[in-house]
mmCIF file of C-alpha atoms in Angstrom:
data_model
loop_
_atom_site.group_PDB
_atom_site.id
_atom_site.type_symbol
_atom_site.label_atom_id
_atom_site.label_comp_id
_atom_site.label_asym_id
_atom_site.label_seq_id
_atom_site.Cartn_x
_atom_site.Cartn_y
_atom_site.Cartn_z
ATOM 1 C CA UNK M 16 -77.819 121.932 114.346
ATOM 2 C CA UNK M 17 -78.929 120.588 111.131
ATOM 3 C CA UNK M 18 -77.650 122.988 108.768
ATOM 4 C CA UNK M 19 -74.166 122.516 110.673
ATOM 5 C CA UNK M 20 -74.574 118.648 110.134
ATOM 6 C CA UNK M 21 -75.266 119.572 106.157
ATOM 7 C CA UNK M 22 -72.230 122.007 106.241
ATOM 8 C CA UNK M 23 -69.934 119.154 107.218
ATOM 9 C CA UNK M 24 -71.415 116.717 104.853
ATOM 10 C CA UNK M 25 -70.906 119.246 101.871
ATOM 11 C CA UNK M 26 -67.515 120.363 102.954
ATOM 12 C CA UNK M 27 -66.447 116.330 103.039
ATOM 13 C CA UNK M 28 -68.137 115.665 99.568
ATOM 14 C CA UNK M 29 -66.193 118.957 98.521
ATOM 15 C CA UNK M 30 -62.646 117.573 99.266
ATOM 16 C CA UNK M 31 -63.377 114.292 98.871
ATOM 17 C CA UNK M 32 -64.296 115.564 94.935
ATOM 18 C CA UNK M 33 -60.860 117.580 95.377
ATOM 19 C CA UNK M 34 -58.972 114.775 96.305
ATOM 20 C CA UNK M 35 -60.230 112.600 93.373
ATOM 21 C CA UNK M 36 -59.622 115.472 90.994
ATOM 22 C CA UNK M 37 -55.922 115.818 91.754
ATOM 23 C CA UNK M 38 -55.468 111.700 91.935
ATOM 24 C CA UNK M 39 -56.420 111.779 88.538
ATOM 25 C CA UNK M 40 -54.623 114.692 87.406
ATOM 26 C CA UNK M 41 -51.742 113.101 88.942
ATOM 27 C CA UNK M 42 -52.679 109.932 87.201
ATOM 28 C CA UNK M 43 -52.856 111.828 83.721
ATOM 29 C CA UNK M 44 -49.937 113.147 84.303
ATOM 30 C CA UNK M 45 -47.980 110.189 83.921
ATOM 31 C CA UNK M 46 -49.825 107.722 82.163
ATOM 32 C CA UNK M 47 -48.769 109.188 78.881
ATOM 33 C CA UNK M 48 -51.149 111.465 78.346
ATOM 34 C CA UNK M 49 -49.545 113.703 75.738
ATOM 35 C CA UNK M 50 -47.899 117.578 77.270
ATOM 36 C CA UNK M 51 -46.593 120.250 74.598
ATOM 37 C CA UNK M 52 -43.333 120.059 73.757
ATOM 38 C CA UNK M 53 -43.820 115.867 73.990
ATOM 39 C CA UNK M 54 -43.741 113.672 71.086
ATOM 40 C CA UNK M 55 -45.827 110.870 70.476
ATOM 41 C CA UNK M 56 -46.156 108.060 72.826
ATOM 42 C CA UNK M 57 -43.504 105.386 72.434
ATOM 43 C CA UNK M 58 -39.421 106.478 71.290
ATOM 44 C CA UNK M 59 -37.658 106.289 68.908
ATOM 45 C CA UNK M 60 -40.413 107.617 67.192
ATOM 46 C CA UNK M 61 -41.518 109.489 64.157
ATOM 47 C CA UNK M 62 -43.091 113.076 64.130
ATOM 48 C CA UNK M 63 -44.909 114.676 60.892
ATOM 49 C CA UNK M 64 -45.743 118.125 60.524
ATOM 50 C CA UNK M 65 -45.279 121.421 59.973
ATOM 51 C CA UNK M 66 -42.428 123.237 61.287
ATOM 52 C CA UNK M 67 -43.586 125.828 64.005
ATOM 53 C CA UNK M 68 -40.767 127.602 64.993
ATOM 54 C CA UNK M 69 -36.720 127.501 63.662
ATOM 55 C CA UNK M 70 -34.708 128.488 66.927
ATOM 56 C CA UNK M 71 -31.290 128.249 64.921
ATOM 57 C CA UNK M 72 -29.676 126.221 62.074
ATOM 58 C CA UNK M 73 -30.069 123.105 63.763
ATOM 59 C CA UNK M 74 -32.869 123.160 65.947
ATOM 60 C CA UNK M 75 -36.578 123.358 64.305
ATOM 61 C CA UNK M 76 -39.949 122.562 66.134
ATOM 62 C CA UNK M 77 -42.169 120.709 64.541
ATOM 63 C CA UNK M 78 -45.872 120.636 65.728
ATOM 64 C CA UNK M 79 -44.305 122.333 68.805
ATOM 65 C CA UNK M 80 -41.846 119.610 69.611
ATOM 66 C CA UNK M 81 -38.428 120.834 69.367
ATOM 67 C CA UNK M 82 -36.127 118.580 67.657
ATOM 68 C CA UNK M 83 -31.799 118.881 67.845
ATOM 69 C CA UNK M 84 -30.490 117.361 64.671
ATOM 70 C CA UNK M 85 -28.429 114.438 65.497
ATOM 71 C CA UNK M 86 -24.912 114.766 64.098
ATOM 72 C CA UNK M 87 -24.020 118.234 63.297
ATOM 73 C CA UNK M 88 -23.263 121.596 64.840
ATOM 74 C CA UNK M 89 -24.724 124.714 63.712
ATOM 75 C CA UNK M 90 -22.923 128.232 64.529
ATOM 76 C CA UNK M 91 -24.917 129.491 67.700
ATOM 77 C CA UNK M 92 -27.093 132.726 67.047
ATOM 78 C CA UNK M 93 -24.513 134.956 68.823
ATOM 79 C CA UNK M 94 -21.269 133.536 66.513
ATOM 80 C CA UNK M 95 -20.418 134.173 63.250
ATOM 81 C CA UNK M 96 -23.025 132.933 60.331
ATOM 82 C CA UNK M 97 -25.142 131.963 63.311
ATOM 83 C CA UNK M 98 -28.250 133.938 61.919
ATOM 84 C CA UNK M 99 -27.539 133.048 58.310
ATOM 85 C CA UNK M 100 -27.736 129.389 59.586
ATOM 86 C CA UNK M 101 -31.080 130.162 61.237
ATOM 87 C CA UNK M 102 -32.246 132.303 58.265
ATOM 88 C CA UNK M 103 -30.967 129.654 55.558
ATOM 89 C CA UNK M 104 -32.788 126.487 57.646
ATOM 90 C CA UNK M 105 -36.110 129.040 58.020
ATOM 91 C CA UNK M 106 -35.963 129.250 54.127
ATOM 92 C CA UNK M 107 -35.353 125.197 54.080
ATOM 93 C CA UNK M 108 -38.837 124.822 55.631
ATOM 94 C CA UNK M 109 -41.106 127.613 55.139
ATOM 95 C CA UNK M 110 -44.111 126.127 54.267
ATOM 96 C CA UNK M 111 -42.988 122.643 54.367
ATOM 97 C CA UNK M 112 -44.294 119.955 55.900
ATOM 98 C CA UNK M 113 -41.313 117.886 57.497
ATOM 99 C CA UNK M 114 -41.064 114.190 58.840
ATOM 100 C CA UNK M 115 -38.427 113.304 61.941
ATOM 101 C CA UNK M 116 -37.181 110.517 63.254
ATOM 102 C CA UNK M 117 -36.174 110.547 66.970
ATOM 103 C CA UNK M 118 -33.519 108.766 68.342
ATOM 104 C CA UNK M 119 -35.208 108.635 71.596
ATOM 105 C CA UNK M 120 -32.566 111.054 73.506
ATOM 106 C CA UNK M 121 -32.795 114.327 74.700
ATOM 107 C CA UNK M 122 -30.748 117.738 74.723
ATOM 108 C CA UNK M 123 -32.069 119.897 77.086
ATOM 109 C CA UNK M 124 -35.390 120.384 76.183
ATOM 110 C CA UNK M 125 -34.704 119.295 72.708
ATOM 111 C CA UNK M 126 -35.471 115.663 71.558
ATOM 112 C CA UNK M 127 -32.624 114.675 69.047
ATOM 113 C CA UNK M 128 -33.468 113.674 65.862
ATOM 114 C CA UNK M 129 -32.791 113.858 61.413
ATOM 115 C CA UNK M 130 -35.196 115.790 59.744
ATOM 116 C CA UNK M 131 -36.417 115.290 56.129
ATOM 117 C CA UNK M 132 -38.629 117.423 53.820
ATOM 118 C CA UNK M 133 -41.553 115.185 52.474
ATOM 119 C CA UNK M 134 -39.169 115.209 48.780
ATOM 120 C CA UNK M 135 -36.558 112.856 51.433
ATOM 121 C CA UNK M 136 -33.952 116.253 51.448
ATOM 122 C CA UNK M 137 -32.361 115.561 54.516
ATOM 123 C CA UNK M 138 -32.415 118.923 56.460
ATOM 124 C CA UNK M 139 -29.047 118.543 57.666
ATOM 125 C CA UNK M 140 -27.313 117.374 54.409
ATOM 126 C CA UNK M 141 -28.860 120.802 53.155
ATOM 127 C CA UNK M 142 -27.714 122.734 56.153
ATOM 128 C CA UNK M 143 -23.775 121.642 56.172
ATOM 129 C CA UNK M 144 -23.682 121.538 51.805
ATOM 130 C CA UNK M 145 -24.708 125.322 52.447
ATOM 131 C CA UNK M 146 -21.595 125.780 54.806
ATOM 132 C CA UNK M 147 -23.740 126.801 57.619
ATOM 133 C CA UNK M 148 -23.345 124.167 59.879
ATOM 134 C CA UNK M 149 -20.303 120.983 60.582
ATOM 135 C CA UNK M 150 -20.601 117.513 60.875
ATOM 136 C CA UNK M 151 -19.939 116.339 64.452
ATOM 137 C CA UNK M 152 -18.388 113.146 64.517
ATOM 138 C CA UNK M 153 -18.883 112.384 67.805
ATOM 139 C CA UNK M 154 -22.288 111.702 67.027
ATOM 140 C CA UNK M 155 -22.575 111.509 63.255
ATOM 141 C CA UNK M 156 -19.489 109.082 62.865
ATOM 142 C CA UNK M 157 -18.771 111.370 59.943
ATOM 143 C CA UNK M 158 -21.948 110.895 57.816
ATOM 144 C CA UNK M 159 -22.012 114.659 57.196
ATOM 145 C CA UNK M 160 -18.653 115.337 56.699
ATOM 146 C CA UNK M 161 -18.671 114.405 52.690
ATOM 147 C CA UNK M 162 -20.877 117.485 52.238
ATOM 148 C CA UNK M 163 -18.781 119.954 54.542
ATOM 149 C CA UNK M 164 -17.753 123.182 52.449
ATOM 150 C CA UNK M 165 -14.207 125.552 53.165
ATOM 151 C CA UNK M 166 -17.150 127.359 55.084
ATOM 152 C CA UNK M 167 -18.231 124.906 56.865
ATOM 153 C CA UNK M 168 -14.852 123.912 58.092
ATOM 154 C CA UNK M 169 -14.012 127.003 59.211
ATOM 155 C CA UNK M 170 -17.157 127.456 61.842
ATOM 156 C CA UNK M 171 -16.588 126.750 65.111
ATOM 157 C CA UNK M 172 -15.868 123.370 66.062
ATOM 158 C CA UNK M 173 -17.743 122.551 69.453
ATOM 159 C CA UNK M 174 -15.535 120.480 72.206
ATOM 160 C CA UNK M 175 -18.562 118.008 72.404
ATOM 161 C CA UNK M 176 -18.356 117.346 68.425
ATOM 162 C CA UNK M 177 -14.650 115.542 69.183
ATOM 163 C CA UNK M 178 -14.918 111.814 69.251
ATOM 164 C CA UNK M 179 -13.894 110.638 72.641
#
C-alpha cells in the first residue's frame, strides 16, 4: 500500500515538473527570447555581421537572419542573369562583414531591409550599377533608379515593383 501511495506522489511531482516545464517554454517562447532566423529584440532595428548565406541577388542572411533588400528587384535564380545576380552579390560580400537596417516588415520569411558593407557601399546601389538587379519604385520611390544600366532595364520588371 505504501509503495502505491509513493507511486502516486512521484507520478504527481512528475507532471506537475512537466507542466511547469512547458509553462515556461511557452513563456520563453514569447517573451522575446531570441529564435534563428529572428533579429534583435525591438524593429526597425539594426543587424551587424557576417553574411551567412546569399540566396539570390537580393536576398543575403546575415548572422542567419535573412534580409530582402528594400527597393529593388533582382532576376529570380531560374530567369535570365538570375545566377550572375546571386554570384555577383556572393562576390559583394565574401568575407565582409555587413551592417542592415530593418524596416521592421517582413517578406515571407525575409525581414526587409538596405544593406551596407562596413566602407558605407550600399549593397543594392552595387547590385543595380552592375545591371543585375532594377529599382522598384513601388517601394524605393525611385532611389535606385539613377544607377539602373541598359541591363538593368531590360530584366524583368515584377508586377509588385509598379507604383499603385
Amino acid at each position: 500500500m505504501r509503495s502505491i501511495r509513493c507511486g502516486a506522489r512521484v507520478a504527481r511531482s512528475f507532471l506537475s515538473a512537466l507542466a511547469l516545464a512547458s509553462l515556461l517554454m511557452g513563456l520563453a517562447a514569447t517573451s522575446g527570447v531570441a529564435r534563428a532566423g529572428d533579429p534583435p529584440v525591438g524593429t526597425p532595428s539594426r543587424i551587424s555581421g557576417y553574411v551567412t548565406h546569399v540566396r539570390d541577388g537580393d536576398t543575403i542572411e546575415v548572422a542567419r537572419v535573412p534580409v530582402r533588400f528594400s527597393g529593388i528587384s533582382a532576376p529570380e535564380l531560374s530567369e535570365p542573369y538570375g545566377q550572375q545576380s546571386k554570384n555577383a552579390m556572393r562576390g559583394l560580400v565574401a568575407g565582409q562583414r555587413v551592417i542592415c537596417d530593418l524596416t521592421g516588415r517582413k517578406t515571407y520569411d525575409r525581414w526587409v531591409g538596405n544593406c551596407f558593407l562596413a566602407d558605407g557601399t550600399d549593397l543594392s546601389v552595387a547590385v543595380v550599377a552592375l545591371g543585375l538587379a532594377r529599382d522598384c519604385p513601388r517601394y524605393s520611390g525611385g532611389l535606385y533608379e539613377p544607377f539602373e544600366t541598359e541591363r538593368s532595364k531590360r530584366l524583368p520588371f515584377p508586377g509588385y515593383c509598379k507604383p499603385k
